[in-house]
Amino acid sequence: MPSLPPDGDPNGPGIIRDETGAQTLLGYVVDIRAADGLSRCWLDIGAQHGNRHGGLHGGIMSAMLDNAMGFAAARTGNDDGSTKVATLTMTTNYLAPARDGVVVATGEVSGGGRSTIFTEGRLEDENGTVLATATGVYKRVRT
């Protein structure tokens, strides 16, 4: 299990691990501790995350962005991220490769209303290089 995120209690409130099968399989950690409304997904890149060129697979980059933006959207109902949302649309722009180290996807709400939420996301490496950006539209799901 990765020890990420790097600061604070790695298992404390606002840190979400192994909540879904996809999260367990990929090994990222969700961080919704900050009061700024931003949501973050941390991943320590391993060989299992690579594409045939030796870089982080684009599908994993996109999955991390979707989760970061989805949790940002979910925090509009409850700050603990428990509001259920579903992705309606998502566009990802790949800007640079990542080969190793830690990457973090950050999602934030950019607009919307009671049921539809607009988001923006970015994926960065440890040096702050932006690897990918994304926009997404999420819908609150009634349970």
Coordinates of C-alpha atoms in Angstrom, one line a residue:
M1 CA 0.0 0.0 0.0
P2 CA 1.4 3.4 -0.9
S3 CA 2.2 5.7 2.0
L4 CA 0.9 8.7 0.1
P5 CA -0.1 11.5 0.5
P6 CA 3.2 12.7 1.9
D7 CA 2.0 14.8 4.8
G8 CA -0.2 14.1 7.8
D9 CA -1.7 10.8 8.9
P10 CA -1.7 8.5 5.8
N11 CA -4.8 6.8 7.1
G12 CA -6.6 9.7 8.8
P13 CA -9.9 11.5 8.1
G14 CA -10.1 12.6 4.5
I15 CA -7.8 9.9 3.2
I16 CA -9.7 7.3 1.2
R17 CA -8.0 4.0 0.3
D18 CA -9.4 0.9 -1.4
E19 CA -13.0 2.2 -1.6
T20 CA -13.6 0.7 -5.0
G21 CA -12.1 -2.2 -7.0
A22 CA -10.6 0.2 -9.5
Q23 CA -8.9 2.2 -6.7
T24 CA -7.5 -1.0 -5.2
L25 CA -6.3 -2.3 -8.6
L26 CA -4.6 0.9 -9.6
G27 CA -3.3 1.8 -6.1
Y28 CA -4.1 5.5 -5.9
V29 CA -5.0 7.3 -2.7
V30 CA -7.8 9.9 -2.6
D31 CA -7.1 13.0 -0.4
I32 CA -10.0 15.3 0.5
R33 CA -8.5 16.7 3.7
A34 CA -8.1 20.3 2.4
A35 CA -10.9 22.8 3.2
D36 CA -10.3 24.4 -0.2
G37 CA -12.8 22.1 -1.9
L38 CA -10.1 20.6 -4.0
S39 CA -9.8 16.8 -4.3
R40 CA -6.5 15.0 -5.0
C41 CA -5.5 11.5 -6.1
W42 CA -2.0 10.4 -5.4
L43 CA -0.2 7.6 -7.3
D44 CA 3.3 6.2 -6.9
I45 CA 4.0 5.0 -10.4
G46 CA 5.0 1.3 -10.7
A47 CA 5.8 -1.0 -13.6
Q48 CA 2.2 -2.2 -13.6
H49 CA 1.0 1.4 -14.6
G50 CA 3.1 1.6 -17.7
N51 CA 2.3 1.6 -21.4
R52 CA 4.5 -0.1 -24.1
H53 CA 6.7 3.0 -24.3
G54 CA 7.6 2.9 -20.6
G55 CA 5.4 5.8 -19.5
L56 CA 2.3 6.1 -17.4
H57 CA -0.6 4.7 -19.4
G58 CA -3.0 7.4 -20.6
G59 CA -6.0 5.4 -19.3
I60 CA -4.6 5.6 -15.8
M61 CA -4.0 9.3 -16.2
S62 CA -7.6 9.7 -17.3
A63 CA -8.9 7.5 -14.5
M64 CA -7.1 9.6 -11.8
L65 CA -8.4 12.8 -13.3
D66 CA -11.9 11.4 -13.4
N67 CA -11.7 10.4 -9.7
A68 CA -10.2 13.7 -8.6
M69 CA -12.8 15.7 -10.4
G70 CA -15.6 13.3 -9.3
F71 CA -14.7 13.7 -5.7
A72 CA -14.6 17.5 -6.1
A73 CA -18.1 17.3 -7.5
A74 CA -19.2 15.0 -4.7
R75 CA -17.9 17.5 -2.1
T76 CA -20.5 20.0 -3.3
G77 CA -23.2 18.0 -1.5
N78 CA -21.1 16.9 1.6
D79 CA -17.6 17.9 2.3
D80 CA -16.7 14.3 3.1
G81 CA -17.2 13.3 -0.6
S82 CA -20.1 11.0 0.2
T83 CA -22.5 12.6 -2.3
K84 CA -23.0 10.2 -5.2
V85 CA -22.1 11.6 -8.6
A86 CA -21.8 10.0 -12.1
T87 CA -19.6 11.2 -14.9
L88 CA -21.6 12.6 -17.8
T89 CA -18.7 13.8 -20.0
M90 CA -15.0 14.1 -19.7
T91 CA -12.3 15.4 -22.0
T92 CA -8.6 14.7 -21.3
N93 CA -5.6 16.5 -22.9
Y94 CA -2.3 14.7 -22.6
L95 CA 0.7 17.1 -22.5
A96 CA 3.7 15.2 -21.2
P97 CA 4.8 11.7 -20.3
A98 CA 5.5 10.5 -16.7
R99 CA 7.9 7.6 -16.2
D100 CA 8.3 7.2 -12.5
G101 CA 7.8 8.9 -9.2
V102 CA 4.7 10.3 -7.7
V103 CA 1.9 12.0 -9.7
V104 CA -1.1 13.8 -8.3
A105 CA -4.4 14.6 -10.0
T106 CA -6.3 17.6 -8.6
G107 CA -9.9 18.3 -9.3
E108 CA -12.0 21.4 -8.6
V109 CA -15.5 22.6 -9.3
S110 CA -15.7 25.4 -11.9
G111 CA -19.5 25.8 -12.0
G112 CA -22.9 24.1 -12.2
G113 CA -26.1 24.0 -10.3
R114 CA -28.1 21.7 -8.0
S115 CA -27.8 18.5 -10.1
T116 CA -25.1 19.2 -12.8
I117 CA -21.5 20.1 -11.7
F118 CA -18.7 21.3 -14.0
T119 CA -15.1 20.5 -13.1
E120 CA -11.5 21.0 -14.1
G121 CA -8.6 18.8 -13.4
R122 CA -4.8 18.6 -13.8
L123 CA -2.3 15.9 -13.4
E124 CA 1.2 16.9 -12.2
D125 CA 4.4 15.1 -11.4
E126 CA 6.6 15.8 -8.3
N127 CA 8.3 18.7 -10.1
G128 CA 5.1 20.4 -10.8
T129 CA 5.1 19.6 -14.5
V130 CA 1.6 19.4 -15.9
L131 CA 1.2 16.0 -17.6
A132 CA -2.5 16.2 -18.5
T133 CA -5.5 18.5 -18.0
A134 CA -9.2 17.6 -18.1
T135 CA -12.7 19.0 -17.9
G136 CA -15.7 17.0 -16.8
V137 CA -19.5 17.2 -16.2
Y138 CA -21.0 15.2 -13.3
K139 CA -24.5 14.7 -12.2
R140 CA -25.7 14.1 -8.7
V141 CA -27.2 10.7 -8.4
R142 CA -30.2 10.1 -6.1
T143 CA -29.9 7.1 -3.9

